[in-house]
Amino acid sequence: MLLFGMKNFLQLESKKLSGTANCKKKLSALSQTKCDNNKKKHQYKKLFVAYPKFQEYLEITNRLCVLKDERDEARRYCYYLSRPLYNELAKRMRLDINRLILISPEEIIGFLEKKMRLPSNKELLGRQRNYIIRNIAGKLVSSSDGKALAFSKTHLKEHEEVTNNKTITGIIASKGIVKGHVRLIHDKSDLLKINRGDVMVAITTHPDYLSAMKRAVAVVTDEGGLTCHAAIVSRELKIPCIVGTKIATKVLKDGGLVEVDANKAVIKILKRS
């Protein structure tokens, strides 16, 4: 499902950057922000002149923030360049391209070398529901569907009973207090569920979630920290955001009413769906 095509993207950008003057204004603002941030960094370094180790950590953190963005940019470019390969693999396997993720590299190579059959449709459906790959004595062993679910409930801590929690805590990424109805986002096919005033709840967010994040009144995620995608975008949109909750997608249900207090890093369940 294509939620945001090239036509929509061009229309949005043409409105944001209408005319040369507006482009120059935005570039000037970005340049000024960079200059202001550098001044603040030097001010902080002066405050801790007696602590050279702290100054070293500050410089390392600054460089890591840049490297993190460069890494993500390189990764996305690799995804773009590898798309023709995925299309060709899906064509040869007679599969929907979105199901390739359910097939291991060994299974793909085995199929191409005509040494192995692809997993059955029943097995792939089971992997869609639950899928675990374990390393046992150096050998990868996979389990799917009921066996995978049983293993995860027994051995994985994140499957502990958490459904009775009335409050959830996390990390403050963007301050504010709002109330709204929960919309669980598992993948981009769920983005159309988000209406204006809803609270987006996801394991994590991605760049293709942006159009829905603009409609949300707040964002809550299981994963992430102060420099994750959800945190950065929420600060730009000036909406409350709490990240790193670990359990939000397991406790909260679609349609439930919550209060997101991003001043205290607490999500209160006001009404369950």
C-alpha positions as a printed NumPy array, in Angstrom:
array([[  0.   ,   0.   ,   0.   ],
       [  1.447,   3.35 ,  -1.109],
       [  0.354,   5.878,   1.518],
       [  2.421,   8.792,   0.318],
       [  3.391,   8.835,  -3.364],
       [  5.752,  11.089,  -5.288],
       [  2.901,  13.417,  -6.295],
       [  1.89 ,  13.974,  -2.646],
       [  5.505,  14.506,  -1.636],
       [  6.126,  17.106,  -4.359],
       [  2.935,  18.975,  -3.462],
       [  3.935,  19.107,   0.2  ],
       [  7.487,  20.258,  -0.519],
       [  6.364,  22.879,  -3.045],
       [  4.158,  24.435,  -0.36 ],
       [  6.946,  24.38 ,   2.211],
       [  9.565,  25.785,  -0.166],
       [  7.533,  28.106,  -2.34 ],
       [  9.913,  30.505,  -4.055],
       [ 13.647,  31.141,  -3.912],
       [ 13.303,  33.628,  -1.055],
       [ 11.712,  30.991,   1.199],
       [ 14.475,  28.486,   0.401],
       [ 17.153,  31.045,   1.251],
       [ 15.335,  31.887,   4.474],
       [ 15.251,  28.233,   5.55 ],
       [ 18.921,  27.71 ,   4.665],
       [ 19.834,  30.809,   6.636],
       [ 17.831,  29.56 ,   9.646],
       [ 19.578,  26.157,   9.507],
       [ 22.97 ,  27.834,   9.299],
       [ 22.125,  30.027,  12.294],
       [ 20.958,  27.005,  14.308],
       [ 24.248,  25.238,  13.621],
       [ 26.174,  28.345,  14.69 ],
       [ 24.109,  28.691,  17.907],
       [ 24.638,  25.015,  18.774],
       [ 28.41 ,  25.352,  18.333],
       [ 28.427,  28.368,  20.673],
       [ 26.476,  26.419,  23.296],
       [ 28.889,  23.496,  23.   ],
       [ 31.888,  25.764,  23.645],
       [ 30.084,  27.361,  26.595],
       [ 29.507,  23.94 ,  28.157],
       [ 33.158,  23.008,  27.598],
       [ 34.251,  26.151,  29.46 ],
       [ 32.002,  25.248,  32.401],
       [ 33.852,  21.958,  32.783],
       [ 37.38 ,  23.144,  32.046],
       [ 38.535,  21.428,  35.259],
       [ 37.189,  18.1  ,  33.98 ],
       [ 39.101,  17.208,  30.783],
       [ 37.555,  13.74 ,  30.673],
       [ 34.07 ,  15.254,  30.524],
       [ 35.184,  17.564,  27.698],
       [ 36.464,  14.524,  25.836],
       [ 33.126,  12.751,  26.283],
       [ 31.309,  15.869,  25.039],
       [ 33.384,  15.891,  21.858],
       [ 32.902,  12.156,  21.32 ],
       [ 29.119,  12.532,  21.772],
       [ 29.07 ,  15.359,  19.229],
       [ 30.885,  13.232,  16.658],
       [ 28.716,  10.178,  17.346],
       [ 25.536,  12.189,  16.689],
       [ 26.876,  13.11 ,  13.244],
       [ 28.002,   9.537,  12.532],
       [ 24.581,   8.2  ,  13.554],
       [ 22.867,  10.344,  10.917],
       [ 25.46 ,   9.445,   8.281],
       [ 25.032,   5.745,   9.098],
       [ 21.244,   5.984,   8.697],
       [ 21.606,   7.864,   5.406],
       [ 23.992,   5.193,   4.069],
       [ 21.683,   2.401,   5.215],
       [ 18.647,   3.907,   3.488],
       [ 20.628,   4.438,   0.29 ],
       [ 21.667,   0.764,   0.394],
       [ 17.999,  -0.226,   0.756],
       [ 17.176,   1.877,  -2.305],
       [ 20.011,   0.371,  -4.386],
       [ 19.119,  -3.199,  -3.364],
       [ 15.427,  -2.855,  -4.26 ],
       [ 15.9  ,  -4.244,  -7.822],
       [ 17.574,  -7.32 ,  -6.303],
       [ 14.612,  -7.889,  -3.963],
       [ 12.18 ,  -7.427,  -6.864],
       [ 14.029, -10.026,  -8.943],
       [ 14.174, -12.492,  -6.032],
       [ 10.438, -12.103,  -5.412],
       [  9.767, -12.61 ,  -9.125],
       [ 11.81 , -15.821,  -9.313],
       [ 10.266, -17.149,  -6.111],
       [  6.756, -16.114,  -7.181],
       [  6.275, -14.359,  -3.865],
       [  5.022, -10.981,  -2.735],
       [  8.127,  -8.87 ,  -2.06 ],
       [  6.925,  -8.146,   1.496],
       [  7.191, -11.879,   2.342],
       [ 10.913, -12.08 ,   1.555],
       [ 11.659, -11.045,   5.133],
       [ 10.157, -14.357,   6.269],
       [ 12.736, -16.382,   4.307],
       [ 16.272, -16.865,   5.592],
       [ 19.381, -16.122,   3.469],
       [ 20.207, -19.864,   3.518],
       [ 16.753, -20.709,   2.141],
       [ 17.077, -18.086,  -0.603],
       [ 20.525, -19.317,  -1.663],
       [ 19.379, -22.947,  -1.49 ],
       [ 16.422, -22.161,  -3.751],
       [ 18.555, -20.242,  -6.296],
       [ 21.072, -23.101,  -6.397],
       [ 18.161, -25.568,  -6.797],
       [ 19.241, -27.43 ,  -3.664],
       [ 16.278, -26.523,  -1.467],
       [ 12.555, -25.877,  -1.726],
       [ 11.037, -22.711,  -0.377],
       [  9.012, -22.934,   2.869],
       [  5.367, -23.833,   2.326],
       [  2.645, -21.203,   2.372],
       [  1.442, -22.651,   5.692],
       [  4.939, -22.231,   7.194],
       [  5.185, -18.63 ,   5.939],
       [  1.787, -17.799,   7.454],
       [  2.998, -19.257,  10.748],
       [  6.155, -17.128,  10.573],
       [  4.012, -14.048,  10.009],
       [  2.265, -14.716,  13.297],
       [  5.311, -15.673,  15.396],
       [  8.918, -16.32 ,  14.355],
       [ 12.045, -16.997,  16.417],
       [ 15.587, -17.841,  15.283],
       [ 17.961, -19.259,  17.922],
       [ 21.662, -20.055,  17.887],
       [ 22.101, -23.558,  19.302],
       [ 25.7  , -24.78 ,  19.415],
       [ 26.615, -22.588,  16.461],
       [ 23.643, -23.68 ,  14.359],
       [ 20.65 , -21.445,  13.595],
       [ 17.36 , -23.12 ,  14.512],
       [ 14.032, -21.482,  13.658],
       [ 10.608, -21.926,  15.229],
       [  7.32 , -20.469,  14.032],
       [  3.695, -20.009,  15.017],
       [  2.668, -21.885,  18.195],
       [  6.133, -23.246,  19.021],
       [  7.671, -19.771,  18.726],
       [  4.96 , -18.228,  20.899],
       [  5.355, -20.92 ,  23.566],
       [  9.131, -20.41 ,  23.63 ],
       [  8.835, -16.618,  23.901],
       [  6.362, -16.816,  26.784],
       [  8.687, -19.171,  28.667],
       [ 12.078, -17.596,  27.966],
       [ 11.676, -13.95 ,  26.941],
       [ 11.186, -11.326,  29.658],
       [  9.239,  -8.945,  27.444],
       [  6.329, -11.405,  27.528],
       [  5.827, -10.99 ,  31.264],
       [  2.261, -10.165,  32.285],
       [  1.91 ,  -6.392,  32.02 ],
       [ -1.683,  -5.93 ,  30.884],
       [ -2.938,  -4.754,  34.306],
       [ -0.651,  -1.733,  34.456],
       [ -2.547,   1.551,  34.853],
       [  0.514,   3.697,  34.227],
       [  3.541,   3.364,  31.962],
       [  6.821,   5.201,  32.323],
       [  9.562,   5.993,  29.84 ],
       [ 12.02 ,   8.678,  28.78 ],
       [ 10.981,  12.289,  28.123],
       [ 11.791,  13.103,  24.497],
       [  9.535,  16.137,  23.96 ],
       [  7.61 ,  17.838,  26.782],
       [  3.891,  18.517,  27.09 ],
       [  0.655,  17.062,  28.469],
       [ -2.207,  15.842,  26.252],
       [ -5.105,  13.404,  26.219],
       [ -6.094,  11.271,  23.266],
       [ -7.219,   7.898,  21.968],
       [ -4.607,   5.218,  21.362],
       [ -3.765,   4.049,  17.849],
       [ -1.348,   1.115,  17.719],
       [  0.995,   1.183,  14.732],
       [  2.674,  -2.128,  13.901],
       [  3.679,  -1.242,  10.341],
       [  2.912,   1.368,   7.68 ],
       [ -0.398,  -0.327,   6.764],
       [ -1.729,   0.915,  10.155],
       [ -0.887,   4.587,   9.516],
       [ -4.31 ,   5.351,   8.034],
       [ -5.823,   4.641,  11.485],
       [ -4.303,   7.858,  12.864],
       [ -6.786,  10.743,  13.012],
       [ -6.086,  14.248,  14.275],
       [ -5.846,  14.178,  18.067],
       [ -4.904,  10.483,  18.362],
       [ -1.904,   9.205,  20.301],
       [  0.476,   7.193,  18.104],
       [  1.844,   4.131,  19.945],
       [  4.518,   2.059,  18.209],
       [  7.547,  -0.111,  18.895],
       [  9.559,   2.546,  17.049],
       [  8.945,   5.057,  14.248],
       [ 10.408,   5.409,  10.748],
       [ 10.613,   8.23 ,   8.176],
       [  7.562,   6.862,   6.322],
       [  5.499,   7.429,   9.512],
       [  5.905,  11.215,   9.197],
       [  2.558,  12.002,   7.548],
       [  0.708,  10.18 ,  10.366],
       [  2.89 ,  11.725,  13.093],
       [  1.758,  15.153,  11.875],
       [ -1.846,  14.134,  12.655],
       [ -1.016,  12.681,  16.075],
       [ -1.294,  14.702,  19.282],
       [  1.532,  12.696,  20.917],
       [  3.917,   9.816,  20.221],
       [  4.758,   6.912,  22.549],
       [  7.265,   4.156,  21.695],
       [  8.609,   0.956,  23.257],
       [ 12.16 ,   1.614,  22.086],
       [ 14.478,   4.574,  21.568],
       [ 16.247,   7.379,  23.375],
       [ 16.695,  11.144,  23.084],
       [ 18.212,  10.937,  19.594],
       [ 15.853,   8.363,  18.036],
       [ 13.58 ,   9.195,  15.103],
       [ 10.418,   9.562,  17.227],
       [ 12.166,  11.949,  19.629],
       [ 13.669,  14.197,  16.958],
       [ 10.51 ,  14.448,  14.843],
       [  8.267,  15.062,  17.874],
       [ 10.472,  17.959,  18.979],
       [ 10.279,  19.41 ,  15.465],
       [  6.476,  19.022,  15.469],
       [  6.307,  20.379,  19.041],
       [  4.182,  17.48 ,  20.293],
       [  4.691,  15.437,  23.508],
       [  6.749,  12.285,  23.134],
       [  7.757,   9.519,  25.55 ],
       [ 10.171,   6.855,  24.289],
       [ 11.773,   3.732,  25.76 ],
       [  8.648,   2.525,  27.611],
       [  9.404,  -1.125,  26.691],
       [  5.761,  -2.193,  27.212],
       [  3.459,   0.466,  25.693],
       [  2.416,  -1.639,  22.678],
       [  1.644,  -4.589,  24.989],
       [ -0.375,  -2.668,  27.588],
       [ -2.246,  -0.115,  25.482],
       [ -5.07 ,  -1.11 ,  23.144],
       [ -6.604,   0.591,  20.124],
       [ -9.276,   3.121,  21.109],
       [ -8.29 ,   3.398,  24.773],
       [ -8.134,   6.889,  26.276],
       [ -4.808,   7.965,  27.786],
       [ -3.086,  10.989,  29.227],
       [  0.467,  11.475,  28.009],
       [  2.353,  13.531,  30.586],
       [  5.697,  14.094,  28.888],
       [  6.726,  16.494,  31.649],
       [  6.927,  13.538,  34.051],
       [  7.471,  10.698,  31.521],
       [  4.186,   9.001,  32.524],
       [  1.313,   7.633,  30.425],
       [ -1.917,   7.182,  32.432],
       [ -4.676,   4.878,  31.203],
       [ -7.932,   6.812,  31.692],
       [-10.229,   4.366,  29.924],
       [ -9.547,   0.945,  28.441],
       [-11.08 ,   0.024,  25.1  ]])
